[in-house]
Coordinates of C-alpha atoms in Angstrom, one line a residue:
Chain A
X169 CA 18.3 30.2 15.7
X170 CA 14.6 30.0 16.8
X171 CA 13.0 26.7 17.2
X172 CA 10.8 27.2 14.2
X173 CA 13.7 27.7 12.1
X174 CA 15.9 24.7 13.7
X175 CA 12.9 22.3 13.1
X176 CA 12.5 24.0 9.3
X177 CA 16.1 23.3 8.7
X178 CA 16.0 19.5 9.7
X179 CA 12.9 18.9 7.6
X180 CA 14.0 20.5 4.5
X181 CA 17.5 19.7 4.8
X182 CA 17.6 16.0 6.2
X183 CA 14.2 14.6 5.8
X184 CA 13.3 16.2 2.3
X185 CA 17.1 16.8 1.0
X186 CA 15.8 20.0 -0.2
X187 CA 17.3 22.9 1.5
X188 CA 16.0 25.6 -0.8
X189 CA 12.3 24.6 -0.2
X190 CA 10.1 27.3 1.1
X191 CA 8.2 25.4 3.8
X192 CA 5.7 27.6 5.7
X193 CA 5.0 27.4 9.4
X194 CA 1.5 26.3 9.0
X195 CA 2.1 23.9 6.1
X196 CA 0.8 20.4 6.3
X197 CA 3.7 18.2 6.6
X198 CA 1.7 14.9 6.2
X199 CA -1.2 15.3 4.0
X200 CA 0.8 16.3 1.6
X201 CA 3.2 13.4 1.9
X202 CA 6.0 15.8 2.3
X203 CA 7.1 13.8 5.5
X204 CA 6.2 9.9 5.7
X205 CA 5.9 7.7 8.7
X206 CA 9.7 7.2 8.7
X207 CA 10.4 10.9 8.2
X208 CA 8.1 11.6 11.3
X209 CA 9.8 9.3 13.7
X210 CA 13.2 10.8 12.7
X211 CA 12.0 14.2 13.5
X212 CA 10.9 13.0 17.0
X213 CA 14.5 11.4 17.3
X214 CA 15.9 14.6 16.2
X215 CA 14.3 16.6 18.5
X216 CA 15.1 14.6 21.7
X217 CA 18.8 14.8 20.7
X218 CA 18.8 18.2 19.9
X219 CA 16.8 19.5 23.1
X220 CA 17.7 16.9 25.4
X221 CA 14.2 15.8 26.1
X222 CA 12.5 12.7 25.9
X223 CA 9.1 12.4 23.8
X224 CA 7.2 9.7 25.5
X225 CA 5.1 7.6 22.9
X226 CA 1.7 9.3 24.0
X227 CA 3.0 12.4 23.1
X228 CA 3.7 11.4 19.5
X229 CA 0.6 12.6 18.3
X230 CA -0.6 14.0 14.8
X231 CA -1.6 17.2 16.8
X232 CA 2.0 17.8 17.9
X233 CA 3.7 17.3 14.6
X234 CA 1.4 18.2 11.8
X235 CA 3.1 21.5 11.1
X236 CA 6.1 23.7 12.0
X237 CA 3.8 25.6 14.3
X238 CA 2.6 22.6 15.9
X239 CA 6.0 21.3 16.8
X240 CA 7.0 24.4 18.3
X241 CA 4.0 24.7 20.3
X242 CA 4.6 21.4 21.7
X243 CA 8.3 22.3 22.3
X244 CA 7.0 25.3 24.2
X245 CA 4.8 23.3 26.6
X246 CA 7.7 21.2 27.2
X247 CA 9.6 24.4 28.1
X248 CA 11.6 25.1 25.2
X249 CA 11.3 28.1 23.1
Chain B
X290 CA -29.4 -11.9 -5.0
X291 CA -26.0 -10.5 -4.9
X292 CA -24.4 -10.8 -8.4
X293 CA -22.4 -7.9 -9.0
X294 CA -20.3 -5.6 -6.4
X295 CA -22.7 -2.7 -6.4
X296 CA -25.4 -4.9 -5.4
X297 CA -23.7 -5.2 -2.0
X298 CA -25.0 -1.6 -1.3
X299 CA -28.2 -2.0 -2.6
X300 CA -28.8 -4.7 -0.2
X301 CA -27.3 -2.9 2.9
X302 CA -29.2 0.1 2.0
X303 CA -32.4 -1.7 1.7
X304 CA -31.9 -3.8 5.0
X305 CA -30.6 -0.9 7.2
X306 CA -30.7 2.4 5.5
X307 CA -30.2 4.3 8.8
X308 CA -27.1 2.2 9.9
X309 CA -23.7 4.1 9.9
X310 CA -21.7 2.7 7.1
X311 CA -18.8 5.0 7.2
X312 CA -17.0 7.3 9.6
X313 CA -14.3 9.5 8.6
X314 CA -12.6 12.6 10.5
X315 CA -15.6 13.4 12.6
X316 CA -18.0 12.9 9.6
X317 CA -20.4 9.8 9.0
X318 CA -22.6 8.3 6.2
X319 CA -25.7 6.0 6.6
X320 CA -26.0 3.3 4.1
X321 CA -29.0 4.9 2.8
X322 CA -27.2 8.2 2.2
X323 CA -23.9 6.2 0.8
X324 CA -26.3 4.7 -1.8
X325 CA -28.1 8.1 -2.6
X326 CA -24.7 9.7 -3.1
X327 CA -23.0 6.8 -5.1
X328 CA -26.4 6.5 -7.3
X329 CA -26.2 10.3 -7.9
X330 CA -22.6 10.0 -9.2
X331 CA -23.4 7.3 -11.3
X332 CA -25.9 9.5 -12.9
X333 CA -23.5 12.3 -13.4
X334 CA -21.0 9.9 -14.6
X335 CA -23.3 8.5 -17.4
X336 CA -24.4 12.3 -18.1
X337 CA -20.7 12.8 -19.0
X338 CA -20.6 9.9 -21.4
X339 CA -19.3 6.9 -19.3
X340 CA -19.9 3.4 -20.7
X341 CA -19.9 0.0 -19.5
X342 CA -16.5 -1.4 -19.4
X343 CA -14.8 2.3 -19.1
X344 CA -12.0 2.8 -16.6
X345 CA -12.7 5.7 -14.1
X346 CA -9.9 7.1 -12.2
X347 CA -10.3 8.0 -8.4
X348 CA -7.9 10.5 -7.0
X349 CA -8.9 11.2 -3.5
X350 CA -7.3 11.7 -0.3
X351 CA -8.9 9.1 2.2
X352 CA -12.4 10.8 2.8
X353 CA -16.1 9.5 2.5
X354 CA -16.0 10.4 -1.0
X355 CA -13.7 7.3 -1.6
X356 CA -16.3 4.6 -1.1
X357 CA -19.0 6.8 -2.7
X358 CA -16.9 6.9 -5.9
X359 CA -16.1 3.2 -5.8
X360 CA -19.7 2.4 -5.8
X361 CA -20.9 5.1 -7.9
X362 CA -18.5 4.1 -10.7
X363 CA -19.7 0.4 -10.5
X364 CA -23.1 1.8 -10.6
X365 CA -22.3 3.6 -14.1
X366 CA -21.3 0.4 -15.3
X367 CA -17.5 1.2 -15.3
X368 CA -14.3 0.0 -13.4
X369 CA -12.4 2.1 -10.9
X370 CA -8.6 2.8 -10.9
X371 CA -7.4 3.8 -7.8
X372 CA -4.5 6.4 -8.0
X373 CA -2.1 7.0 -5.1
X374 CA -2.7 10.5 -3.9
X375 CA 1.0 10.7 -2.7
X376 CA 2.6 9.3 -5.8
X377 CA 4.4 11.6 -8.2
X378 CA 1.9 12.8 -10.9
X379 CA 4.1 11.3 -13.8
X380 CA 3.5 7.9 -12.2
X381 CA -0.3 8.7 -12.0
X382 CA -0.1 10.0 -15.6
X383 CA 1.3 6.6 -16.7
X384 CA -1.7 4.6 -15.1
X385 CA -3.9 7.2 -16.6
X386 CA -2.8 6.7 -20.1
X387 CA -2.0 3.0 -19.8
X388 CA -5.6 2.3 -18.8
X389 CA -7.1 4.9 -21.0
X390 CA -8.9 6.8 -18.3
X391 CA -10.6 9.6 -19.5
X392 CA -12.9 10.4 -16.4
X393 CA -11.4 11.4 -13.1
X394 CA -13.0 11.7 -9.7
X395 CA -11.2 13.7 -7.3
X396 CA -11.5 16.8 -4.9
X397 CA -9.8 20.1 -4.5
X398 CA -6.8 19.2 -2.6
X399 CA -5.8 17.2 -5.4
X400 CA -6.7 20.0 -8.1
X401 CA -3.1 20.4 -9.3
X402 CA -2.6 16.9 -9.9
X403 CA -5.7 16.6 -11.6
X404 CA -4.9 19.4 -13.8
X405 CA -1.7 18.0 -15.0
X406 CA -3.6 14.8 -16.0
X407 CA -6.0 16.8 -17.7
X408 CA -3.4 18.9 -19.7
X409 CA -0.9 16.1 -20.3
X410 CA -2.4 12.8 -19.8
X411 CA -5.7 12.4 -21.6
X412 CA -8.4 13.2 -18.8
X413 CA -11.3 15.2 -20.4
X414 CA -13.9 15.1 -17.6
X415 CA -13.4 15.5 -13.9
X416 CA -15.9 15.1 -11.1
X417 CA -15.1 17.0 -7.8
X418 CA -13.5 20.3 -8.8
X419 CA -14.7 23.7 -9.7
X420 CA -14.2 24.6 -13.6
X421 CA -11.4 27.0 -14.0
X422 CA -8.8 28.4 -16.3
X423 CA -6.2 26.1 -14.7
X424 CA -8.2 23.1 -15.8
X425 CA -8.5 21.9 -19.3
X426 CA -11.0 19.3 -18.5
X427 CA -14.7 19.8 -18.1
X428 CA -15.4 19.9 -14.4
X429 CA -18.2 19.2 -12.0
X430 CA -18.3 20.3 -8.3
X431 CA -19.3 17.4 -5.9
X432 CA -21.9 20.2 -4.9
X433 CA -23.3 20.0 -8.1
X434 CA -23.7 16.2 -8.5
X435 CA -27.4 16.1 -8.7
X436 CA -28.8 15.1 -5.4
X437 CA -31.8 12.8 -5.3
X438 CA -31.5 12.1 -8.7
X439 CA -33.3 9.1 -10.5
X440 CA -32.1 5.5 -9.2
X441 CA -28.9 4.4 -10.8
X442 CA -29.2 3.6 -14.6
X443 CA -29.9 -0.1 -15.7
X444 CA -26.7 -1.4 -17.2
X445 CA -26.4 -5.3 -18.5
X446 CA -23.4 -6.0 -16.3
X447 CA -22.2 -9.6 -15.6
X448 CA -19.9 -11.1 -13.2
X449 CA -17.0 -10.9 -15.8
X450 CA -17.1 -7.4 -16.2
X451 CA -14.1 -5.5 -15.1
X452 CA -14.5 -3.9 -11.6
X453 CA -11.2 -2.2 -10.8
X454 CA -7.8 -2.1 -12.3
X455 CA -5.1 -1.7 -9.6
X456 CA -1.6 -0.6 -10.3
X457 CA 1.4 -2.4 -8.9
X458 CA 5.2 -2.2 -9.4
X459 CA 6.4 -3.9 -12.5
X460 CA 9.7 -5.5 -13.1
X461 CA 10.1 -4.0 -16.5
X462 CA 10.3 -0.5 -15.4
X463 CA 6.9 0.3 -15.7
X464 CA 3.9 -0.3 -13.1
X465 CA 1.2 -3.0 -14.5
X466 CA -2.4 -3.1 -13.8
X467 CA -4.4 -6.1 -12.2
X468 CA -7.6 -6.3 -13.7
X469 CA -10.3 -7.8 -11.2
X470 CA -13.8 -8.5 -12.1
X471 CA -17.2 -8.3 -10.3
X472 CA -16.9 -12.1 -9.8
X473 CA -13.4 -12.0 -8.4
X474 CA -14.3 -9.0 -5.9
X475 CA -17.3 -10.4 -4.8
X476 CA -15.7 -13.8 -4.1
X477 CA -13.2 -12.2 -1.9
X478 CA -15.8 -10.4 0.1
X479 CA -18.0 -13.6 0.5
X480 CA -15.0 -15.8 1.4
X481 CA -13.1 -13.2 3.7
X482 CA -16.6 -12.5 5.6
X483 CA -17.2 -16.1 6.4
X484 CA -13.5 -17.0 7.3
X485 CA -13.6 -13.7 10.1
X486 CA -17.2 -14.1 10.9
X487 CA -17.8 -10.3 10.1
X488 CA -21.2 -9.1 11.6
X489 CA -23.3 -5.9 11.1
X490 CA -22.0 -5.0 14.7
X491 CA -18.2 -4.9 13.6
X492 CA -16.2 -1.8 13.2
X493 CA -13.7 -2.0 10.6
X494 CA -10.4 -0.4 10.5
X495 CA -9.8 1.2 7.0
X496 CA -5.9 1.6 7.4
X497 CA -5.2 0.9 3.7
X498 CA -5.3 3.4 0.8
X499 CA -7.8 2.6 -2.1
X500 CA -4.9 1.6 -4.1
X501 CA -3.8 -1.2 -1.7
X502 CA -5.8 -4.3 -2.1
X503 CA -6.4 -4.8 1.5
X504 CA -9.1 -1.8 1.3
X505 CA -11.2 -4.3 -0.5
X506 CA -11.9 -5.9 2.9
X507 CA -13.1 -2.6 4.5
X508 CA -15.0 -1.4 1.1
X509 CA -16.3 -4.7 -0.1
X510 CA -16.5 -7.0 3.0
X511 CA -17.7 -4.6 5.6
X512 CA -20.9 -3.4 3.6
X513 CA -21.5 -7.2 2.3
X514 CA -22.2 -7.8 6.4
X515 CA -23.9 -4.3 7.2
X516 CA -20.7 -3.4 9.3
X517 CA -19.2 0.2 9.8
X518 CA -16.0 1.1 8.4
X519 CA -13.9 3.8 10.0
X520 CA -11.6 5.5 7.2
X521 CA -8.6 6.5 8.8
X522 CA -6.9 9.7 7.3
X523 CA -3.4 9.2 5.9
X524 CA -1.8 11.5 8.4
X525 CA -3.4 9.5 11.6
X526 CA -1.6 6.3 9.9
X527 CA 1.7 8.0 10.4
X528 CA 1.3 8.3 14.1
X529 CA 1.0 5.4 16.0
X530 CA -0.2 7.0 19.4
X531 CA -2.8 8.9 17.4
X532 CA -3.8 5.7 15.7
X533 CA -4.2 3.7 18.8
X534 CA -6.3 6.6 20.1
X535 CA -8.5 6.3 17.1
X536 CA -9.0 2.4 17.7
X537 CA -9.9 3.0 21.3
X538 CA -12.6 6.2 20.5
X539 CA -14.1 4.4 17.6
X540 CA -14.3 1.1 19.5
X541 CA -12.9 -0.9 16.2
X542 CA -13.4 -4.5 16.3
X543 CA -11.5 -5.9 13.4
X544 CA -8.2 -4.4 12.4
X545 CA -6.5 -5.1 9.1
X546 CA -3.3 -3.8 8.1
X547 CA 0.2 -4.4 6.9
X548 CA 2.5 -5.8 9.5
X549 CA 4.6 -2.6 9.7
X550 CA 1.7 -0.6 11.1
X551 CA 1.2 -3.2 13.9
X552 CA 4.9 -3.3 14.9
X553 CA 4.8 0.5 14.9
X554 CA 1.8 0.4 17.1
X555 CA 3.5 -1.9 19.7
X556 CA 6.8 0.2 19.6
X557 CA 5.3 3.7 19.7
X558 CA 1.6 3.3 20.1
X559 CA 1.3 4.0 24.0
X560 CA -1.0 0.9 24.0
X561 CA -0.8 0.2 27.8
X562 CA -2.5 3.6 28.1
X563 CA -5.4 2.6 25.4
X564 CA -8.4 0.6 26.0
X565 CA -8.7 -1.8 23.0
X566 CA -11.1 -4.3 24.6
X567 CA -13.5 -3.9 21.8
X568 CA -10.9 -5.2 19.5
X569 CA -11.7 -9.1 18.7
X570 CA -9.6 -9.7 15.7
X571 CA -6.2 -8.4 14.4
X572 CA -5.4 -9.4 10.6
X573 CA -2.1 -8.7 9.2
X574 CA -0.5 -9.3 5.9
X575 CA 2.1 -8.2 3.2
X576 CA 5.3 -9.2 5.3
X577 CA 6.3 -11.9 7.8
X578 CA 5.7 -10.8 11.5
X579 CA 8.8 -11.5 13.6
X580 CA 7.5 -14.0 16.3
X581 CA 9.2 -11.8 19.1
X582 CA 7.3 -8.6 18.0
X583 CA 4.0 -10.7 17.6
X584 CA 4.3 -12.3 21.1
X585 CA 4.4 -8.6 22.3
X586 CA 1.2 -7.7 20.1
X587 CA -0.7 -10.6 21.7
X588 CA 0.4 -9.6 25.2
X589 CA -0.6 -6.1 24.7
X590 CA -4.2 -7.0 23.2
X591 CA -4.8 -10.2 25.0
X592 CA -8.8 -10.2 24.0
X593 CA -7.9 -10.2 20.3
X594 CA -7.3 -13.1 18.0
X595 CA -4.6 -12.7 15.6
X596 CA -4.5 -14.0 12.1
X597 CA -1.8 -14.1 9.3
X598 CA -3.2 -13.2 5.8
X599 CA -1.4 -14.0 2.6
X600 CA -2.1 -13.5 -1.0
X601 CA -0.4 -11.4 -3.7
X602 CA -2.9 -8.6 -4.9
X603 CA -3.4 -10.8 -8.0
X604 CA -5.8 -13.3 -5.9
X605 CA -6.2 -10.7 -3.1
X606 CA -6.0 -13.5 -0.6
X607 CA -5.7 -17.3 -0.8
X608 CA -4.5 -18.5 2.5
X609 CA -5.1 -18.1 6.2
X610 CA -3.5 -18.7 9.6
X611 CA -5.0 -18.3 12.9
X612 CA -1.7 -17.7 15.2
X613 CA -2.1 -19.4 18.6
X614 CA -0.7 -17.6 21.6
X615 CA 3.0 -17.8 20.8
X616 CA 4.8 -19.1 23.8
X617 CA 8.3 -19.4 24.4
X618 CA 8.5 -22.7 22.5
X619 CA 8.3 -20.5 19.2
X620 CA 11.9 -19.5 18.5
X621 CA 12.5 -15.8 17.7
X622 CA 14.3 -16.7 14.5
X623 CA 11.4 -18.9 13.5
X624 CA 8.4 -17.9 11.2
X625 CA 4.9 -17.6 11.5
X626 CA 3.3 -19.9 8.9
X627 CA 1.4 -18.7 6.0
X628 CA -1.1 -21.6 7.0
X629 CA -3.9 -23.3 4.8
X630 CA -5.1 -22.6 1.3
X631 CA -8.6 -21.0 2.1
X632 CA -12.1 -22.3 0.8
X633 CA -13.1 -23.0 -2.7
X634 CA -9.4 -23.1 -3.9
X635 CA -6.5 -25.1 -4.5
X636 CA -2.4 -24.5 -4.2
X637 CA 0.2 -26.6 -5.6
X638 CA 3.9 -26.2 -5.3
X639 CA 5.9 -26.5 -8.4
X640 CA 9.3 -27.1 -9.4
X641 CA 11.0 -24.9 -12.5
X642 CA 9.7 -27.6 -14.7
X643 CA 6.3 -27.1 -13.3
X644 CA 6.2 -30.3 -11.8
X645 CA 4.7 -30.8 -8.2
X646 CA 7.2 -30.9 -5.7
X647 CA 7.7 -34.1 -3.5
X648 CA 6.2 -33.6 0.1
X649 CA 8.3 -31.3 2.3
X650 CA 10.4 -29.7 -0.7
X651 CA 10.3 -26.2 -1.7
X652 CA 8.4 -25.0 -4.7
X653 CA 6.7 -22.3 -6.1
X654 CA 3.2 -21.4 -5.1
X655 CA 0.6 -21.7 -7.7
X656 CA -3.2 -21.1 -6.8
X657 CA -6.5 -21.4 -8.3
X658 CA -9.4 -19.4 -6.6
X659 CA -12.3 -17.7 -7.3
X660 CA -10.8 -14.3 -6.0
X661 CA -8.1 -14.5 -9.0
X662 CA -7.6 -11.4 -11.3
X663 CA -8.4 -11.7 -15.0
X664 CA -5.1 -10.8 -16.2
X665 CA -2.9 -7.7 -16.4
X666 CA -4.3 -4.8 -18.6
X667 CA -3.0 -4.7 -21.8
X668 CA 0.1 -7.1 -21.1
X669 CA -0.3 -10.2 -23.3
X670 CA 3.4 -10.8 -22.6
X671 CA 3.1 -10.8 -18.8
X672 CA -0.4 -12.7 -19.0
X673 CA 1.6 -15.4 -20.9
X674 CA 3.8 -16.0 -17.9
X675 CA 1.5 -15.6 -14.8
X676 CA -0.6 -18.4 -15.0
X677 CA -0.3 -22.2 -15.0
X678 CA -2.8 -24.1 -16.8
X679 CA -3.7 -27.9 -15.9
X680 CA -6.0 -30.0 -17.9
X681 CA -8.9 -30.9 -15.6
X682 CA -11.3 -33.9 -15.9
X683 CA -13.8 -33.5 -18.6
X684 CA -13.8 -30.5 -21.1
X685 CA -12.3 -28.4 -18.3
X686 CA -8.9 -26.4 -17.8
X687 CA -7.7 -25.2 -14.3
X688 CA -5.9 -22.0 -14.2
X689 CA -3.6 -21.3 -11.5
X690 CA -2.0 -17.8 -10.7
X691 CA 1.9 -18.1 -10.3
X692 CA 2.5 -16.3 -7.2
X693 CA 6.4 -16.2 -7.4
X694 CA 6.5 -17.1 -3.8
X695 CA 8.5 -20.2 -2.7
X696 CA 7.0 -22.2 -0.2
X697 CA 7.0 -25.6 1.6
X698 CA 4.6 -27.7 3.4
X699 CA 5.8 -28.2 7.0
X700 CA 5.1 -31.3 9.4
X701 CA 1.6 -29.9 10.3
X702 CA 0.6 -29.3 6.8
X703 CA 1.1 -25.7 6.8
X704 CA 2.5 -23.5 4.3
X705 CA 5.8 -21.9 5.1
X706 CA 7.3 -18.8 3.1
X707 CA 10.8 -19.5 1.9
X708 CA 11.7 -16.3 -0.3
X709 CA 11.0 -15.1 -3.8
X710 CA 11.7 -16.6 -7.1
X711 CA 12.5 -12.7 -8.6
X712 CA 13.8 -9.3 -7.1
X713 CA 10.3 -8.4 -5.8
X714 CA 10.6 -7.2 -2.2
X715 CA 8.0 -5.8 0.4
X716 CA 9.3 -2.5 1.9
X717 CA 7.0 -1.7 5.3
X718 CA 4.2 -3.4 3.3
X719 CA 4.7 -1.9 -0.1
X720 CA 5.4 -4.3 -2.8
X721 CA 8.5 -3.0 -5.0
X722 CA 10.3 -4.8 -7.9
X723 CA 14.0 -3.7 -7.3
X724 CA 14.4 -3.8 -11.3
X725 CA 11.7 -1.1 -11.4
X726 CA 13.8 1.0 -8.9
X727 CA 17.0 0.4 -10.8
X728 CA 15.4 1.5 -14.2
X729 CA 14.1 4.5 -12.6
X730 CA 17.5 5.5 -11.0
X731 CA 19.1 4.8 -14.5
X732 CA 17.1 7.2 -16.4
X733 CA 19.1 10.2 -14.7
X734 CA 21.9 11.2 -17.3
X735 CA 24.8 11.2 -14.9
X736 CA 23.9 7.5 -13.7
X737 CA 26.3 4.9 -15.4
X738 CA 25.4 1.6 -13.6
X739 CA 23.1 1.0 -10.8
X740 CA 22.2 -1.6 -8.5
X741 CA 19.0 -1.7 -6.0
X742 CA 19.2 -4.1 -3.0
X743 CA 17.1 -4.7 0.1
X744 CA 18.4 -3.4 3.4
X745 CA 17.1 -4.1 7.1
X746 CA 14.7 -1.5 8.8
X747 CA 16.0 -3.1 12.1
X748 CA 12.2 -3.7 12.9
X749 CA 11.4 -6.6 10.9
X750 CA 11.0 -5.0 7.3
X751 CA 13.1 -3.9 4.8
X752 CA 14.2 -0.6 3.3
X753 CA 15.7 -0.1 -0.3
X754 CA 19.4 0.7 -0.8
X755 CA 21.1 1.5 -4.0
X756 CA 24.6 1.8 -5.2
X757 CA 25.6 3.9 -8.4
X758 CA 28.6 4.4 -10.4
X759 CA 28.5 7.8 -11.9
X760 CA 29.4 8.4 -15.7
X761 CA 33.0 9.8 -16.5
X762 CA 33.0 13.5 -16.2
X763 CA 29.6 13.9 -14.5
X764 CA 28.8 14.5 -11.0
X765 CA 26.0 13.8 -8.7
X766 CA 25.0 13.4 -5.3
X767 CA 22.7 11.4 -3.1
X768 CA 20.2 14.4 -2.6
X769 CA 20.1 15.2 -6.5
X770 CA 19.6 11.6 -7.4
X771 CA 16.7 11.0 -4.7
X772 CA 14.8 14.2 -5.6
X773 CA 15.2 13.0 -9.4
X774 CA 13.9 9.5 -9.0
X775 CA 11.0 10.9 -6.4
X776 CA 9.4 12.4 -9.6
X777 CA 9.2 9.1 -11.1
X778 CA 8.6 6.6 -8.1
X779 CA 6.2 6.6 -5.3
X780 CA 7.8 7.5 -1.9
X781 CA 8.1 4.3 -0.4
X782 CA 10.0 3.0 -3.5
X783 CA 12.8 5.6 -3.4
X784 CA 15.9 4.3 -2.1
X785 CA 16.4 4.9 1.7
X786 CA 20.4 5.3 1.0
X787 CA 22.4 5.7 -2.2
X788 CA 26.0 4.8 -2.1
X789 CA 28.4 6.2 -5.0
X790 CA 31.0 3.8 -5.9
X791 CA 33.9 3.5 -8.2
X792 CA 32.8 0.1 -9.2
X793 CA 30.7 -2.9 -8.0
X794 CA 31.5 -6.4 -6.8
X795 CA 31.2 -8.8 -9.7
X796 CA 30.2 -12.2 -9.9
X797 CA 32.7 -14.6 -11.9
X798 CA 30.4 -13.9 -15.0
X799 CA 30.8 -10.4 -14.5
X800 CA 27.1 -9.6 -13.5
X801 CA 26.8 -7.1 -10.7
X802 CA 26.7 -9.0 -7.4
X803 CA 23.9 -7.4 -5.6
X804 CA 24.1 -9.8 -2.7
X805 CA 27.5 -8.7 -2.0
X806 CA 26.5 -5.0 -2.3
X807 CA 23.7 -5.9 0.2
X808 CA 26.1 -7.3 2.5
X809 CA 28.5 -4.4 2.3
X810 CA 25.8 -2.1 3.1
X811 CA 24.7 -4.0 6.2
X812 CA 28.5 -3.9 7.3
X813 CA 28.7 -0.1 6.7
X814 CA 25.5 0.5 8.8
X815 CA 27.0 -1.4 11.9
X816 CA 30.5 0.0 11.6
X817 CA 31.9 3.4 10.8
X818 CA 32.7 3.0 7.2
X819 CA 30.5 5.7 5.9
X820 CA 32.2 8.2 8.2
X821 CA 35.6 7.5 7.0
X822 CA 35.2 7.3 3.0
X823 CA 37.7 5.4 1.3
X824 CA 38.8 5.4 -2.4
X825 CA 35.7 3.2 -3.2
X826 CA 33.0 4.8 -0.8
X827 CA 32.7 8.4 -1.0
X828 CA 29.5 10.4 -0.3
X829 CA 30.1 12.5 -3.4
X830 CA 31.9 11.4 -6.6
X831 CA 33.1 13.7 -9.3
X832 CA 34.9 11.7 -11.7
X833 CA 37.7 13.4 -13.7
X834 CA 37.3 13.6 -17.6
X835 CA 39.0 10.7 -19.2

C-alpha cells in the first residue's frame, strides 16, 4: 500500500474511527478539528513504528503533518515512499 | 477614564495608534486600525438592529477578526457569546438558543455551521459571510462592513451591563452560560495587569481560544497595557515544536496557557534548540503542574519567572502563586501551592454547614472578588446554589462564589488544592462535568447504563473513560458510540476509551461504584486484560434477546 493510503487508513480508522470517511490528500487535518493534539502525537508514534524511524521533536512541525500530502512529503525526505 | 471594557481600546488607540496591537498568521493590526475596524463593525451591528444588552455570537477560527468582533460587539452595546469553532454544531445550537442569540459574527471557513445555526437555531443576521441560497440569514461580508464609518454610536452602558456570556460544561447534561459584566471583566484586566506588571513592551501569547476564560488576559489585559498580543492559530497549538518556534520568532515575553500545553512544550517542543530569552514570565493554570515536570520547565527556560494561576471561569482568577526555583527539596509527589487570594478579594474555607473550618483543615473555597460573574444565564436554580452570602457590617451583604474546590491552608499560609466537591474534572486543561458526559452517552438508544470516570494520561493530566451496559437485544461498539456522542460533546469531552461490560461494580446501596471502575480501568491499561477479553470484558457486546 502506498504511504498516502497507509497514513489515510490510520487516520480514518484509528484516529477518527470512521473507516468509511473520504479524506482527501490535501484536506486540512487540524483546522477542521479532525485530529486533535493527542491524535497528532499518536500519528507520529504510529509512523515511527510502521516505518522504523525516529521522528525527532524538532521535526514534529505543523508543516509536516497538516495533511496527508505533507506527511507523505516528510516521509519522502526521510527516504520512505 | 476607563469605565467600560471597550474604553480599553479607545484609550490604547488614542495613546499609540501606530503601535502593533495584534499579530496572527503573518498579519498585523495597529491599535488605530483595530479601533477603526471595531467601530465599523459596531455601526454595522447597530444597523442590523443590535440593541444594548443583546447577545451576539462569535464563531471564528482564531484570527484578527476575533478581537475586532469582541470590541465591536461591546461598542454596539451588546455582549459577546464565544462559540467553540471545533464543537459540534448541535452544541453551538444549544448555546445560541439558550442565550437567544440572533446576530452572529463569523467567517467563510465556518459557513456550514453558521448556516445550520440560521436554519435551525434562530440566527437571523450574520456578519462575515456572503449572502447565498444556503444561508437563510441576512448576510454581510467582512469586506462590506463600511470602512471609515462614523465613530461608534454612543450608548448609555454602565459597569453592570453584560459584557460576555461564556458557556461551560454543566452537571445537569447541558452547558451553562456564565454572565460577566464590564465591571468584572475590567476588574480582571486591572488586577492581572498589576500582578504581572504587564508593560506596553510586552508580547503576549494568545494560546487560549476565545471561549476559554484565559483569553481575557490576551484580549483585555494586553490592550489595557498597550502590549502586543500574538494570536496563535489552532493548528500551531497542536504541534509543540511549531509552537516553540513561534514563541522564539515572535519574541514573546509573557506566556499564559493551560498546564498541558507547557508539559507538551517540554516533552516535544525541541526547547533546547530554541532561543526563548525574551520570555520573562510563564503563567499556567487550569490544572496542577507536577513538580518534576515544572522543574524541567524551569531548567529549560531559566530566564522566566513561573506563576500558578487559579480561579474558576466564574471569577476568572482569584489567587496567585509565584513558583520559586524548585529544588530537590520539593518531592515529586508533592503539589505546587495554589497560593494567596489576590488583591481586593477575600477567601473563606467552609465546611458542609457553611461554617468556617478550623485552621489547617480542609474546606470548600468560597471567594469574594470584583472579578466575579453576575450569575448563570437564565438558571435561577444554579444561581440559588452558586453563592454564599454573609451579612457585612452596616447594611451591606458580602457575596462569595462557591468554587466547589476543596482546599486547606498550609503552614506557610498558602492555599493547597485537595480535590473537588463534585464530579467536575479537568482534562488537559478543559473543564468537564462527568455527569454531562454520562447524559450524552445515555442518549444513544442502545445504551442501558453508563458511568464516566477520570483516567490518567500518563503526563500529569486526566482523560475520560466510560463504561457502558448495552440494552438487551441491542448491539453497539466503541466506534459507533464515540461517533454518536461526538455530535453532542466537544472533542475533548468525548471519552478516550469506552468499555462494554455485562455489569458494573456496585456499592452496598446498589449505586454504580465509579471509583472501582476507574481502578479496573487503570489496571487494564497497565496489564494485558483488554487483549484477553473475559465474560465481563469484551470489546464488542451483543446481548441475546431475553
